[in-house]
mmCIF file of C-alpha atoms and ligand atoms in Angstrom:
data_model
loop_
_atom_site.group_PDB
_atom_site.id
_atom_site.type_symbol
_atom_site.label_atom_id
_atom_site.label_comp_id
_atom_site.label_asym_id
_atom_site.label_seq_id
_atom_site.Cartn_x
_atom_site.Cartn_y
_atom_site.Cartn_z
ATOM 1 C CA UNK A 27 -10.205 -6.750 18.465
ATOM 2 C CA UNK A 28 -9.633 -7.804 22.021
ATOM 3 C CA UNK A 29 -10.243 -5.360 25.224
ATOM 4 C CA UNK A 30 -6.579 -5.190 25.743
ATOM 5 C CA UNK A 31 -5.313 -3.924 22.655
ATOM 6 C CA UNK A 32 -8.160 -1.370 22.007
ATOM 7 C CA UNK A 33 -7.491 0.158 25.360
ATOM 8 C CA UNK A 34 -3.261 -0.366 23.876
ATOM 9 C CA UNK A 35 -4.138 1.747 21.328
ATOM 10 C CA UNK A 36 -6.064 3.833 22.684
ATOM 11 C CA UNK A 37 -3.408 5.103 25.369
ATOM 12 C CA UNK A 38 -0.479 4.957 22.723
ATOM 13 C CA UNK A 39 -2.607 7.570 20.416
ATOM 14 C CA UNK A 40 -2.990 10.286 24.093
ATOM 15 C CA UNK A 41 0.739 10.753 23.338
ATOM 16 C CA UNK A 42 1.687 13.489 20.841
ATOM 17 C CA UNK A 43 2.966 12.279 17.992
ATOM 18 C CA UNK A 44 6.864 12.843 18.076
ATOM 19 C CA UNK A 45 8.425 15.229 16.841
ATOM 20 C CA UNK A 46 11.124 13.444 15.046
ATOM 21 C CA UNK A 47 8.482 11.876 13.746
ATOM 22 C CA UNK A 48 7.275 14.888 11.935
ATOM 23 C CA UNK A 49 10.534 15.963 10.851
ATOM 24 C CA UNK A 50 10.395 12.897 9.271
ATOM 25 C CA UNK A 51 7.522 13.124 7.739
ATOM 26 C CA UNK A 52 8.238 16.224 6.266
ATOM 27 C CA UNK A 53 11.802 15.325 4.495
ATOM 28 C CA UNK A 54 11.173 12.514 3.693
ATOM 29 C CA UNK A 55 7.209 11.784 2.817
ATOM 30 C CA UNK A 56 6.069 14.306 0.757
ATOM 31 C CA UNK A 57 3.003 13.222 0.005
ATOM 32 C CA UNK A 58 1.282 13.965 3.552
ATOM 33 C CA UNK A 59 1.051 17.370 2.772
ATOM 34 C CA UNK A 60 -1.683 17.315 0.624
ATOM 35 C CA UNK A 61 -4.008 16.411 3.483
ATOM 36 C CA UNK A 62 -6.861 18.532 5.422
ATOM 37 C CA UNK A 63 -6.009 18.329 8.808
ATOM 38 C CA UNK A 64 -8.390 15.760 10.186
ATOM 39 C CA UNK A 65 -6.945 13.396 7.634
ATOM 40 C CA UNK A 66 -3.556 14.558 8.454
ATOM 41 C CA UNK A 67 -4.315 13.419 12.154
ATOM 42 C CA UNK A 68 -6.210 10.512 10.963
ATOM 43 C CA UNK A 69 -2.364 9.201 9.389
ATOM 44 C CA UNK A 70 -0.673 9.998 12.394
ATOM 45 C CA UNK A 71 -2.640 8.289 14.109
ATOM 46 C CA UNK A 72 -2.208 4.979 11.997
ATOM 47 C CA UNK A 73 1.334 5.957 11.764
ATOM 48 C CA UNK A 74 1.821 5.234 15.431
ATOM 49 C CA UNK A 75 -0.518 2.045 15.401
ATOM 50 C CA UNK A 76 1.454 0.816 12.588
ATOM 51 C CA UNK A 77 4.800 1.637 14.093
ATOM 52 C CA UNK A 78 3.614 0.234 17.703
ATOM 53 C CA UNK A 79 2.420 -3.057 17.029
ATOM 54 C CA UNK A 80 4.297 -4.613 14.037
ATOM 55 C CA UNK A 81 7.513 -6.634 14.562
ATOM 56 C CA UNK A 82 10.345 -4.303 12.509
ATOM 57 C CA UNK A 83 13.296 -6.645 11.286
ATOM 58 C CA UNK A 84 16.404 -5.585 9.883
ATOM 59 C CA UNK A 85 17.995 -8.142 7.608
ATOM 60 C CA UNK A 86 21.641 -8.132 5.932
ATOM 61 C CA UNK A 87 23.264 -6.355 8.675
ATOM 62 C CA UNK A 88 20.688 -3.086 8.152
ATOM 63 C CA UNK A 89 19.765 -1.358 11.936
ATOM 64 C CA UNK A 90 16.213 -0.365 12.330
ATOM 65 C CA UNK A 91 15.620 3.110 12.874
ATOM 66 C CA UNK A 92 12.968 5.469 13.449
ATOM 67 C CA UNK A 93 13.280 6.809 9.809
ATOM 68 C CA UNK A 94 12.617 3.441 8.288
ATOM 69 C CA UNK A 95 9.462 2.739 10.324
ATOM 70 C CA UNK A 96 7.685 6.264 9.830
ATOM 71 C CA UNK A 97 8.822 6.474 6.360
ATOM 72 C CA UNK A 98 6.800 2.629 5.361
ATOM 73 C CA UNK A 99 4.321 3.044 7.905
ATOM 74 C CA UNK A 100 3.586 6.241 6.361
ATOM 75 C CA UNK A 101 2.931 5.134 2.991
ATOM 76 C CA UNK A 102 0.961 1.923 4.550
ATOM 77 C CA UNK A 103 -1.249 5.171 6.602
ATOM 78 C CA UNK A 104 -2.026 6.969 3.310
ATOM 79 C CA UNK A 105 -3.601 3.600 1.636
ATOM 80 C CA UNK A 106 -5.483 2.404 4.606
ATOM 81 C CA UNK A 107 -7.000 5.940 4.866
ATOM 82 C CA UNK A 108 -10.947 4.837 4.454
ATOM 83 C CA UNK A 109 -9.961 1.305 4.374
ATOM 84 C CA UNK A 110 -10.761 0.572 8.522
ATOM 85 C CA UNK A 111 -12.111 -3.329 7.707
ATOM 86 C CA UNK A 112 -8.132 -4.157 7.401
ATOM 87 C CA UNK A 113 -7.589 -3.564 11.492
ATOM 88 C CA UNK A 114 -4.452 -1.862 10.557
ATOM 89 C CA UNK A 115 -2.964 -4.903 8.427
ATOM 90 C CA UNK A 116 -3.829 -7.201 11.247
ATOM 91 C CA UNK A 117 -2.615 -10.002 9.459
ATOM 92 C CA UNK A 118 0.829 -8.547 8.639
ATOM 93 C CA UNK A 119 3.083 -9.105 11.700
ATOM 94 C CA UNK A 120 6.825 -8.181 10.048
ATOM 95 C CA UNK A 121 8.456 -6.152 8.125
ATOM 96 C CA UNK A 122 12.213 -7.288 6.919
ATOM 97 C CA UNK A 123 13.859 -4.666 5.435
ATOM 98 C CA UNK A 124 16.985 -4.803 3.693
ATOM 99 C CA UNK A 125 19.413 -2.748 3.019
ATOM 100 C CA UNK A 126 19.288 -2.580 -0.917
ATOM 101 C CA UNK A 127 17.814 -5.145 -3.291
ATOM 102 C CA UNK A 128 18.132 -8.552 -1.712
ATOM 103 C CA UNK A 129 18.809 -12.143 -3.217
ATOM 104 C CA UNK A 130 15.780 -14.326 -3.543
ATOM 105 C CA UNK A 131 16.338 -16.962 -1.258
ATOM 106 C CA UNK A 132 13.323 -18.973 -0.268
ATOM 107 C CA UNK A 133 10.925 -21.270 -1.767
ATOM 108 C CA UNK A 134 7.864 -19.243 -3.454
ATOM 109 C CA UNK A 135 4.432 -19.218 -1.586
ATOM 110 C CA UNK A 136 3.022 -21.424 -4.366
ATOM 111 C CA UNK A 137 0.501 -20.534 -7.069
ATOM 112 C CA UNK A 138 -1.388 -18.415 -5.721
ATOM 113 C CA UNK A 139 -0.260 -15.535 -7.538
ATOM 114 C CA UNK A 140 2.774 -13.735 -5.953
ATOM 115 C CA UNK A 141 5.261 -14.379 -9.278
ATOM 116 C CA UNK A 142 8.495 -11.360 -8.065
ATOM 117 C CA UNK A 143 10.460 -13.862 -10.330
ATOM 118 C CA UNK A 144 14.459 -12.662 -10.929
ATOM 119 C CA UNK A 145 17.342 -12.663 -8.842
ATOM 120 C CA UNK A 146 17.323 -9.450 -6.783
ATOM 121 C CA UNK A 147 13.600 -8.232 -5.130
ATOM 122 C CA UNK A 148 13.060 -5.010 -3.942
ATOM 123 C CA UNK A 149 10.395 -6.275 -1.962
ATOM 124 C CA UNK A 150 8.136 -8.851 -1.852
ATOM 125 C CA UNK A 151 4.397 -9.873 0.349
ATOM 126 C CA UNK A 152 3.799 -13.688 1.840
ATOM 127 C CA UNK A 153 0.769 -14.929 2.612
ATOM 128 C CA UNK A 154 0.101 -14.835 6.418
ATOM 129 C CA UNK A 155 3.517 -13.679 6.544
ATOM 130 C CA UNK A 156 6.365 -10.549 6.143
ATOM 131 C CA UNK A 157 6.474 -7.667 3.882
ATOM 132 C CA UNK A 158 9.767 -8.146 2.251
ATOM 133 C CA UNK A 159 11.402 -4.498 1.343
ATOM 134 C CA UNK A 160 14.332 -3.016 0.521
ATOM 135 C CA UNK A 161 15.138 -0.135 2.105
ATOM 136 C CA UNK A 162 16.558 2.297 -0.617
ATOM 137 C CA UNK A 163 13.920 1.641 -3.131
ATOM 138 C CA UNK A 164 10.942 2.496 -0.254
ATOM 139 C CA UNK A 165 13.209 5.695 0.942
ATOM 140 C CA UNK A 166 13.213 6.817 -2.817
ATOM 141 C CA UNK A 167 9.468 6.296 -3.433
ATOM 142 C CA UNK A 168 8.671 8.132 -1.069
ATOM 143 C CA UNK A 169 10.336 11.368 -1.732
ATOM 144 C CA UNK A 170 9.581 11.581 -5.007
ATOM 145 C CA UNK A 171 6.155 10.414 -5.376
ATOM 146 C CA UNK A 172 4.379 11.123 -8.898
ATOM 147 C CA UNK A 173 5.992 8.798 -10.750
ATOM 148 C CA UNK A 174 3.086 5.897 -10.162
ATOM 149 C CA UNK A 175 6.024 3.607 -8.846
ATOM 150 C CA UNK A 176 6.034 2.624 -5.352
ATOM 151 C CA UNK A 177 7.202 -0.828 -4.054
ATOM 152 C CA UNK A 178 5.677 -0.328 0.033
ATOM 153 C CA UNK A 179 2.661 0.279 -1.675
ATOM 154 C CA UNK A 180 3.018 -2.662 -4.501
ATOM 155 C CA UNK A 181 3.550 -5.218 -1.896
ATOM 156 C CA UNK A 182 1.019 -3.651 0.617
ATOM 157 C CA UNK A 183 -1.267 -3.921 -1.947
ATOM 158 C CA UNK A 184 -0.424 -8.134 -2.391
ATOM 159 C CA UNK A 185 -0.734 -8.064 1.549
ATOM 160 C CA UNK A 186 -4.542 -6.689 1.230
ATOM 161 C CA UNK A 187 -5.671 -8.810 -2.010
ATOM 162 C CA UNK A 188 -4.664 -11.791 0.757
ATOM 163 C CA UNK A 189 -7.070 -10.875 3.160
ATOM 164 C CA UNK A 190 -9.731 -12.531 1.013
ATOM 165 C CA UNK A 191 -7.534 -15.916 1.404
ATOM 166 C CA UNK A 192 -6.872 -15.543 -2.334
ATOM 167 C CA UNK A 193 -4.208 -13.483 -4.152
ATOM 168 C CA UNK A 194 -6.526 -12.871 -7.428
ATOM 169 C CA UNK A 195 -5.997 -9.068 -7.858
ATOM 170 C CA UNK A 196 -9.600 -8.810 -6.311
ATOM 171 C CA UNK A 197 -9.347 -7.522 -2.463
ATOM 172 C CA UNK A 198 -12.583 -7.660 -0.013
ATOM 173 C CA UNK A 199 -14.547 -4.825 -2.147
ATOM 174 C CA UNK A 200 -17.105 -2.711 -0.117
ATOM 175 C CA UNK A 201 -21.043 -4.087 -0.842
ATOM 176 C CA UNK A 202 -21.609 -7.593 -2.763
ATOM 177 C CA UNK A 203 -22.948 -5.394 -5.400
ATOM 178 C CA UNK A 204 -19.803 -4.122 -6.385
ATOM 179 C CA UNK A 205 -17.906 -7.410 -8.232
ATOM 180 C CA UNK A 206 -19.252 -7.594 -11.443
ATOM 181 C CA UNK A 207 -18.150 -3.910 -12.513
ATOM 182 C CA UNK A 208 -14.860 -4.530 -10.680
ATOM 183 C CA UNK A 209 -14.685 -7.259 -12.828
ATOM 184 C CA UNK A 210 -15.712 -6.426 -16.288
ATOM 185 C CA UNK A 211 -13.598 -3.594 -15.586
ATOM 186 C CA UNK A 212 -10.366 -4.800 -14.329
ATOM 187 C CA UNK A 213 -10.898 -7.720 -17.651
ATOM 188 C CA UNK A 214 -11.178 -5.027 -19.761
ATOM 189 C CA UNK A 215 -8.696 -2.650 -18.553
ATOM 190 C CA UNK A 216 -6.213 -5.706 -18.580
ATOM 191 C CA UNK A 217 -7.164 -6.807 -22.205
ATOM 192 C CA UNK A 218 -6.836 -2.961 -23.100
ATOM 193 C CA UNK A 219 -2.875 -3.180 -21.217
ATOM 194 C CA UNK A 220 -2.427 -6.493 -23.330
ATOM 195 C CA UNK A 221 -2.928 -4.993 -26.862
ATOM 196 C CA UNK A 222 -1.367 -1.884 -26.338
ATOM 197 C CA UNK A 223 1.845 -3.430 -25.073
ATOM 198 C CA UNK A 224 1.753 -6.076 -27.868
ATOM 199 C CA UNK A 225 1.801 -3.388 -30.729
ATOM 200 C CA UNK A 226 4.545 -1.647 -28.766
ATOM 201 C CA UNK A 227 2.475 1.308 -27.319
ATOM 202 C CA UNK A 228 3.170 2.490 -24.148
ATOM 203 C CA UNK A 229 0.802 3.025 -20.967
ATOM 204 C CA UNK A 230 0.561 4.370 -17.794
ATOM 205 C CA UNK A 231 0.630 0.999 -16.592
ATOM 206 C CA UNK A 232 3.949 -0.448 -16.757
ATOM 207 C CA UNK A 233 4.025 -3.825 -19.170
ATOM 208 C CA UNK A 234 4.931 -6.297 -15.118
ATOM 209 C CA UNK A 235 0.822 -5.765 -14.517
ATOM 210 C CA UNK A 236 0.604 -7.906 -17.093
ATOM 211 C CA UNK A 237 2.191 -10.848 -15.404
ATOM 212 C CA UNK A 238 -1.297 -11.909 -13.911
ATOM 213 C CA UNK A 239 -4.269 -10.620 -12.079
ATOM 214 C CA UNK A 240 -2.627 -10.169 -8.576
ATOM 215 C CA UNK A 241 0.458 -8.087 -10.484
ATOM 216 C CA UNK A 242 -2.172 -5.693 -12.344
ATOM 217 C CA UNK A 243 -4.073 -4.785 -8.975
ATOM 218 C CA UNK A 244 -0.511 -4.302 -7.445
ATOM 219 C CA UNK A 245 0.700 -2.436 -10.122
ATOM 220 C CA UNK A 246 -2.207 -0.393 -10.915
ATOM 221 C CA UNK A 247 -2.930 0.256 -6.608
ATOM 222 C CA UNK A 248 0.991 2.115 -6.892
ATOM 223 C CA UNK A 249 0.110 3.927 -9.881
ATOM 224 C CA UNK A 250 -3.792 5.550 -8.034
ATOM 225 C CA UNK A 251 -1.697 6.467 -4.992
ATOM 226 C CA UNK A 252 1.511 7.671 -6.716
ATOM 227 C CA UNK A 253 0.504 9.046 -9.750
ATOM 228 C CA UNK A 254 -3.351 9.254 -9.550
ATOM 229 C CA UNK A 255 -4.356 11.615 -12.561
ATOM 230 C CA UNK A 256 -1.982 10.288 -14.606
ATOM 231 C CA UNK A 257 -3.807 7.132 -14.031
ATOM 232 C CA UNK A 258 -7.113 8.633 -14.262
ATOM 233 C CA UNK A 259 -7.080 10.203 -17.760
ATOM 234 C CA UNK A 260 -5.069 6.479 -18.648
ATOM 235 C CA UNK A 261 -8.418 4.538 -17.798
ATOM 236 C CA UNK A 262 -10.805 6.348 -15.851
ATOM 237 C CA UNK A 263 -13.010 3.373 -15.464
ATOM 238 C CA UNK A 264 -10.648 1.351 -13.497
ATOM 239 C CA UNK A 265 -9.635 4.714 -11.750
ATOM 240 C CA UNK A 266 -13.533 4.903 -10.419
ATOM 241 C CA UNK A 267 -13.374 1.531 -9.391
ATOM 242 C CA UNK A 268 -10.549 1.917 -7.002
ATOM 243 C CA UNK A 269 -11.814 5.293 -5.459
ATOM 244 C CA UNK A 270 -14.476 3.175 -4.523
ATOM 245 C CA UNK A 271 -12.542 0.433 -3.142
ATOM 246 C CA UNK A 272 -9.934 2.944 -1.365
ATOM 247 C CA UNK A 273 -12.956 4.818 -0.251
ATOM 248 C CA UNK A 274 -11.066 8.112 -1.406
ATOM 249 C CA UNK A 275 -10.213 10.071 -4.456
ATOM 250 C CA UNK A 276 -5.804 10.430 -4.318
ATOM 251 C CA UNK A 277 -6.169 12.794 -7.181
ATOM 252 C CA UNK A 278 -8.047 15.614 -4.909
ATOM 253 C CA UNK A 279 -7.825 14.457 -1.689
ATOM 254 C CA UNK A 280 -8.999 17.449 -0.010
ATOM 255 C CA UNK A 281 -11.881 18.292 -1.453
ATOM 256 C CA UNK A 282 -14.067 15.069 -1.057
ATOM 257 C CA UNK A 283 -13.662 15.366 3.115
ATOM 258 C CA UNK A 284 -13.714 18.934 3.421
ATOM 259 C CA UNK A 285 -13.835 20.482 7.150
HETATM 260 ZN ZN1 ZN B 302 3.937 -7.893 -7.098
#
Protein backbone atom coordinates (compact mmCIF):
# COMPACT_ATOMS: atom_id res chain seq x y z
CA UNK A 1 0.00 0.00 0.00
CA UNK A 2 1.43 3.26 -1.18
CA UNK A 3 2.31 6.37 1.30
CA UNK A 4 -0.54 8.26 -0.11
CA UNK A 5 -3.37 6.16 0.48
CA UNK A 6 -2.29 4.93 4.01
CA UNK A 7 -2.04 8.50 5.12
CA UNK A 8 -5.93 8.67 2.83
CA UNK A 9 -7.10 6.39 5.10
CA UNK A 10 -5.76 7.25 7.82
CA UNK A 11 -7.32 10.92 7.84
CA UNK A 12 -10.77 9.60 6.45
CA UNK A 13 -11.00 7.16 9.71
CA UNK A 14 -10.21 10.83 12.35
CA UNK A 15 -13.77 11.64 11.17
CA UNK A 16 -16.66 10.21 13.23
CA UNK A 17 -18.42 7.89 11.58
CA UNK A 18 -21.81 9.55 10.42
CA UNK A 19 -24.54 9.43 11.91
CA UNK A 20 -26.80 8.51 9.13
CA UNK A 21 -24.57 6.06 8.84
CA UNK A 22 -25.51 4.48 12.07
CA UNK A 23 -29.05 4.92 11.65
CA UNK A 24 -28.40 2.89 8.93
CA UNK A 25 -26.77 0.45 10.35
CA UNK A 26 -29.19 -0.07 12.84
CA UNK A 27 -32.50 -0.49 10.50
CA UNK A 28 -31.22 -1.95 8.22
CA UNK A 29 -28.05 -4.37 9.25
CA UNK A 30 -28.96 -6.24 12.01
CA UNK A 31 -26.33 -8.27 12.34
CA UNK A 32 -23.73 -5.57 13.76
CA UNK A 33 -25.19 -5.77 16.93
CA UNK A 34 -23.82 -8.77 18.04
CA UNK A 35 -20.37 -7.21 18.23
CA UNK A 36 -18.04 -6.16 21.37
CA UNK A 37 -17.25 -2.80 20.84
CA UNK A 38 -13.72 -2.90 19.54
CA UNK A 39 -15.05 -5.08 16.78
CA UNK A 40 -17.94 -2.85 16.38
CA UNK A 41 -15.33 0.03 15.69
CA UNK A 42 -13.14 -2.28 13.87
CA UNK A 43 -16.44 -2.48 11.03
CA UNK A 44 -16.89 1.03 11.05
CA UNK A 45 -13.89 1.54 10.35
CA UNK A 46 -13.84 -0.79 7.16
CA UNK A 47 -17.22 0.51 6.53
CA UNK A 48 -15.81 3.90 5.69
CA UNK A 49 -12.66 2.43 3.80
CA UNK A 50 -14.97 0.40 1.84
CA UNK A 51 -17.41 3.19 1.16
CA UNK A 52 -14.38 5.77 0.41
CA UNK A 53 -12.40 4.13 -2.06
CA UNK A 54 -14.58 1.85 -4.28
CA UNK A 55 -16.22 3.19 -7.48
CA UNK A 56 -20.31 2.81 -6.59
CA UNK A 57 -22.33 2.41 -9.97
CA UNK A 58 -25.88 2.50 -10.35
CA UNK A 59 -27.14 0.59 -13.35
CA UNK A 60 -30.83 0.45 -14.91
CA UNK A 61 -31.71 3.87 -13.98
CA UNK A 62 -31.09 2.99 -9.93
CA UNK A 63 -29.43 6.38 -7.95
CA UNK A 64 -26.73 5.56 -5.54
CA UNK A 65 -27.37 6.44 -2.14
CA UNK A 66 -25.88 6.37 1.13
CA UNK A 67 -28.18 3.41 2.19
CA UNK A 68 -26.95 1.19 -0.58
CA UNK A 69 -23.24 1.72 0.14
CA UNK A 70 -23.36 1.21 4.09
CA UNK A 71 -25.83 -1.47 3.78
CA UNK A 72 -23.09 -3.82 1.16
CA UNK A 73 -20.15 -2.37 2.60
CA UNK A 74 -21.44 -3.50 5.80
CA UNK A 75 -21.88 -7.00 5.07
CA UNK A 76 -18.36 -6.89 3.01
CA UNK A 77 -16.95 -5.30 6.90
CA UNK A 78 -18.39 -8.27 8.85
CA UNK A 79 -16.48 -10.98 6.46
CA UNK A 80 -13.23 -9.20 6.20
CA UNK A 81 -13.26 -8.92 10.05
CA UNK A 82 -9.76 -10.99 10.73
CA UNK A 83 -9.22 -11.30 7.12
CA UNK A 84 -6.55 -7.97 6.81
CA UNK A 85 -4.26 -9.90 3.86
CA UNK A 86 -7.33 -8.81 1.41
CA UNK A 87 -6.30 -4.79 1.73
CA UNK A 88 -9.93 -4.15 1.93
CA UNK A 89 -10.85 -6.05 -1.47
CA UNK A 90 -8.07 -4.22 -3.16
CA UNK A 91 -8.72 -5.87 -6.22
CA UNK A 92 -12.46 -5.06 -6.38
CA UNK A 93 -12.81 -1.52 -7.83
CA UNK A 94 -16.93 -1.44 -8.60
CA UNK A 95 -19.87 -2.21 -7.47
CA UNK A 96 -23.01 -2.08 -10.11
CA UNK A 97 -26.00 -2.35 -8.45
CA UNK A 98 -29.24 -2.77 -9.92
CA UNK A 99 -32.32 -2.10 -9.10
CA UNK A 100 -33.93 -5.70 -8.91
CA UNK A 101 -32.71 -8.86 -10.61
CA UNK A 102 -30.98 -7.90 -13.82
CA UNK A 103 -30.77 -9.64 -17.36
CA UNK A 104 -27.57 -11.46 -18.04
CA UNK A 105 -26.04 -9.64 -20.66
CA UNK A 106 -22.37 -10.23 -21.18
CA UNK A 107 -20.13 -12.91 -22.24
CA UNK A 108 -19.11 -15.25 -19.11
CA UNK A 109 -15.53 -14.85 -17.61
CA UNK A 110 -14.67 -18.29 -19.02
CA UNK A 111 -14.08 -21.55 -17.15
CA UNK A 112 -12.79 -20.67 -14.42
CA UNK A 113 -15.60 -21.39 -12.30
CA UNK A 114 -18.13 -18.48 -11.97
CA UNK A 115 -21.31 -20.67 -13.63
CA UNK A 116 -24.63 -17.82 -12.27
CA UNK A 117 -26.21 -19.57 -15.38
CA UNK A 118 -30.21 -18.39 -16.01
CA UNK A 119 -31.71 -15.40 -17.23
CA UNK A 120 -32.09 -12.97 -14.31
CA UNK A 121 -28.81 -12.67 -11.61
CA UNK A 122 -29.13 -11.23 -8.46
CA UNK A 123 -25.62 -10.66 -8.46
CA UNK A 124 -22.72 -11.87 -9.82
CA UNK A 125 -18.33 -11.47 -9.14
CA UNK A 126 -15.73 -11.01 -12.33
CA UNK A 127 -12.44 -11.67 -12.15
CA UNK A 128 -10.34 -8.45 -11.76
CA UNK A 129 -13.54 -6.84 -12.18
CA UNK A 130 -17.27 -5.57 -10.57
CA UNK A 131 -19.42 -7.08 -8.02
CA UNK A 132 -22.62 -7.40 -9.86
CA UNK A 133 -25.76 -6.97 -7.27
CA UNK A 134 -29.09 -6.34 -7.18
CA UNK A 135 -30.21 -4.10 -4.91
CA UNK A 136 -33.46 -5.61 -3.33
CA UNK A 137 -32.09 -9.00 -2.81
CA UNK A 138 -28.78 -7.37 -0.75
CA UNK A 139 -31.39 -4.87 1.18
CA UNK A 140 -33.40 -8.08 2.17
CA UNK A 141 -30.38 -10.15 3.30
CA UNK A 142 -29.45 -7.99 5.31
CA UNK A 143 -32.36 -7.39 7.52
CA UNK A 144 -33.19 -10.62 8.02
CA UNK A 145 -30.07 -12.46 8.43
CA UNK A 146 -30.36 -16.21 9.81
CA UNK A 147 -31.55 -17.68 7.01
CA UNK A 148 -27.79 -18.76 5.63
CA UNK A 149 -28.76 -16.85 2.31
CA UNK A 150 -26.93 -13.84 1.44
CA UNK A 151 -26.00 -12.82 -2.18
CA UNK A 152 -23.24 -9.60 -1.06
CA UNK A 153 -21.71 -12.19 0.77
CA UNK A 154 -22.04 -15.14 -2.05
CA UNK A 155 -20.39 -13.01 -4.58
CA UNK A 156 -17.87 -11.42 -2.07
CA UNK A 157 -16.96 -14.66 -1.35
CA UNK A 158 -16.20 -15.48 -5.52
CA UNK A 159 -14.33 -12.01 -5.31
CA UNK A 160 -11.87 -13.50 -2.44
CA UNK A 161 -11.47 -17.24 -3.89
CA UNK A 162 -9.98 -14.87 -7.00
CA UNK A 163 -7.36 -13.44 -5.14
CA UNK A 164 -5.42 -16.69 -5.51
CA UNK A 165 -5.74 -16.09 -9.50
CA UNK A 166 -7.99 -19.17 -9.47
CA UNK A 167 -11.74 -19.45 -8.75
CA UNK A 168 -11.45 -23.20 -7.22
CA UNK A 169 -13.54 -22.73 -4.01
CA UNK A 170 -10.04 -22.64 -2.23
CA UNK A 171 -9.14 -18.82 -1.16
CA UNK A 172 -5.41 -17.85 0.11
CA UNK A 173 -5.79 -20.04 3.50
CA UNK A 174 -3.67 -18.80 6.52
CA UNK A 175 -0.21 -21.19 6.95
CA UNK A 176 0.82 -23.76 4.02
CA UNK A 177 -0.04 -26.28 6.56
CA UNK A 178 -3.52 -25.76 6.37
CA UNK A 179 -4.57 -27.29 2.58
CA UNK A 180 -4.74 -30.75 2.97
CA UNK A 181 -7.52 -30.66 5.83
CA UNK A 182 -9.21 -27.86 3.87
CA UNK A 183 -9.19 -30.22 1.32
CA UNK A 184 -10.12 -33.61 2.49
CA UNK A 185 -12.66 -31.67 4.15
CA UNK A 186 -14.32 -29.52 1.69
CA UNK A 187 -14.14 -33.25 -0.74
CA UNK A 188 -15.84 -34.80 1.81
CA UNK A 189 -18.30 -32.35 2.90
CA UNK A 190 -19.15 -31.96 -0.92
CA UNK A 191 -19.46 -35.81 -1.53
CA UNK A 192 -21.60 -35.83 1.81
CA UNK A 193 -23.98 -32.65 -0.08
CA UNK A 194 -23.94 -34.98 -3.27
CA UNK A 195 -25.59 -38.12 -1.72
CA UNK A 196 -27.86 -36.51 0.43
CA UNK A 197 -29.37 -34.41 -2.34
CA UNK A 198 -29.43 -37.44 -4.70
CA UNK A 199 -31.71 -39.56 -2.30
CA UNK A 200 -33.82 -36.43 -1.89
CA UNK A 201 -32.67 -35.38 1.67
CA UNK A 202 -32.37 -32.03 2.46
CA UNK A 203 -29.31 -29.94 3.96
CA UNK A 204 -28.31 -26.92 5.30
CA UNK A 205 -26.55 -26.39 2.22
CA UNK A 206 -28.78 -25.53 -0.50
CA UNK A 207 -28.54 -28.29 -3.60
CA UNK A 208 -26.62 -24.69 -6.20
CA UNK A 209 -23.21 -25.61 -3.96
CA UNK A 210 -23.27 -28.41 -5.82
CA UNK A 211 -22.72 -26.79 -9.15
CA UNK A 212 -18.82 -26.94 -8.61
CA UNK A 213 -16.12 -26.18 -6.17
CA UNK A 214 -16.18 -22.29 -6.45
CA UNK A 215 -20.32 -22.49 -5.89
CA UNK A 216 -19.87 -24.76 -2.61
CA UNK A 217 -17.26 -22.26 -0.96
CA UNK A 218 -19.73 -19.44 -2.04
CA UNK A 219 -22.57 -21.08 -0.88
CA UNK A 220 -21.31 -22.55 2.20
CA UNK A 221 -19.17 -18.80 3.12
CA UNK A 222 -23.23 -17.24 3.12
CA UNK A 223 -24.46 -19.98 5.12
CA UNK A 224 -21.12 -19.50 8.27
CA UNK A 225 -21.93 -15.78 8.21
CA UNK A 226 -25.75 -15.92 7.93
CA UNK A 227 -26.73 -18.81 9.58
CA UNK A 228 -23.56 -20.06 11.42
CA UNK A 229 -24.91 -22.76 13.97
CA UNK A 230 -27.20 -23.95 11.75
CA UNK A 231 -24.23 -24.67 9.68
CA UNK A 232 -22.20 -25.87 12.44
CA UNK A 233 -24.30 -28.77 13.84
CA UNK A 234 -24.87 -29.46 9.61
CA UNK A 235 -21.01 -30.30 9.28
CA UNK A 236 -18.94 -29.12 11.95
CA UNK A 237 -15.81 -30.12 10.20
CA UNK A 238 -16.14 -27.79 7.37
CA UNK A 239 -17.55 -25.23 9.99
CA UNK A 240 -13.87 -25.47 11.83
CA UNK A 241 -12.26 -25.07 8.72
CA UNK A 242 -13.73 -21.75 7.87
CA UNK A 243 -13.36 -20.24 11.47
CA UNK A 244 -9.96 -20.77 10.70
CA UNK A 245 -9.90 -19.26 7.40
CA UNK A 246 -12.28 -16.22 8.56
CA UNK A 247 -10.07 -16.03 11.55
CA UNK A 248 -13.38 -15.78 13.72
CA UNK A 249 -16.12 -17.89 15.11
CA UNK A 250 -19.82 -16.03 13.55
CA UNK A 251 -21.64 -18.36 15.83
CA UNK A 252 -20.25 -16.51 19.20
CA UNK A 253 -18.64 -13.70 18.07
CA UNK A 254 -18.14 -12.10 21.28
CA UNK A 255 -16.70 -14.36 23.27
CA UNK A 256 -13.49 -15.39 21.29
CA UNK A 257 -12.19 -11.39 21.41
CA UNK A 258 -13.41 -10.51 24.66
CA UNK A 259 -12.36 -6.90 26.12
ZN1 LIG B 1 -21.84 -18.06 -7.19
Amino acid sequence: MGLLKRHHRRSLLQAPFPKEWEAILSRDVPYLQRFNDVDAQRLRDTIQIIVDEKFWEGCGGLQIDDQIRVVIAAQAAIMLLRLESTDYLHHVRTFLIYPGPYQQTQERVGSDGLVHSGTANLGEAWYNGPVVLSWPDALAASKSPGQGRNVVMHELAHSIDMLTGSVNGTPLLRNKSDYSAWQEVMGRTFQELREKTALGQPDVLRPYALTNAAEFFAVSTECFFDAPATLRSGHPEAYAQFTRFWGWDPANPASLHPE
